[in-house]
Amino acid sequence: MQFNSEAGLDIVKNIIVS
């Protein structure tokens, strides 16, 4: 399953920042 790099990185960054 692929997703937009920007959206994906945004989600990953959100999880890391959490």
XYZ file of C-alpha atoms in Angstrom:
18
model
C 0.000 0.000 0.000
C 1.513 3.301 -1.073
C 0.693 6.833 0.009
C 1.861 10.358 -0.760
C 5.394 10.963 0.471
C 4.421 14.321 1.954
C 1.372 12.929 3.724
C 3.284 9.848 4.850
C 6.202 11.862 6.201
C 3.754 14.229 7.882
C 2.056 11.312 9.643
C 5.367 9.727 10.627
C 6.643 13.055 11.933
C 3.417 13.495 13.878
C 3.859 10.063 15.489
C 7.515 10.762 16.325
C 6.720 14.198 17.744
C 3.849 12.788 19.791
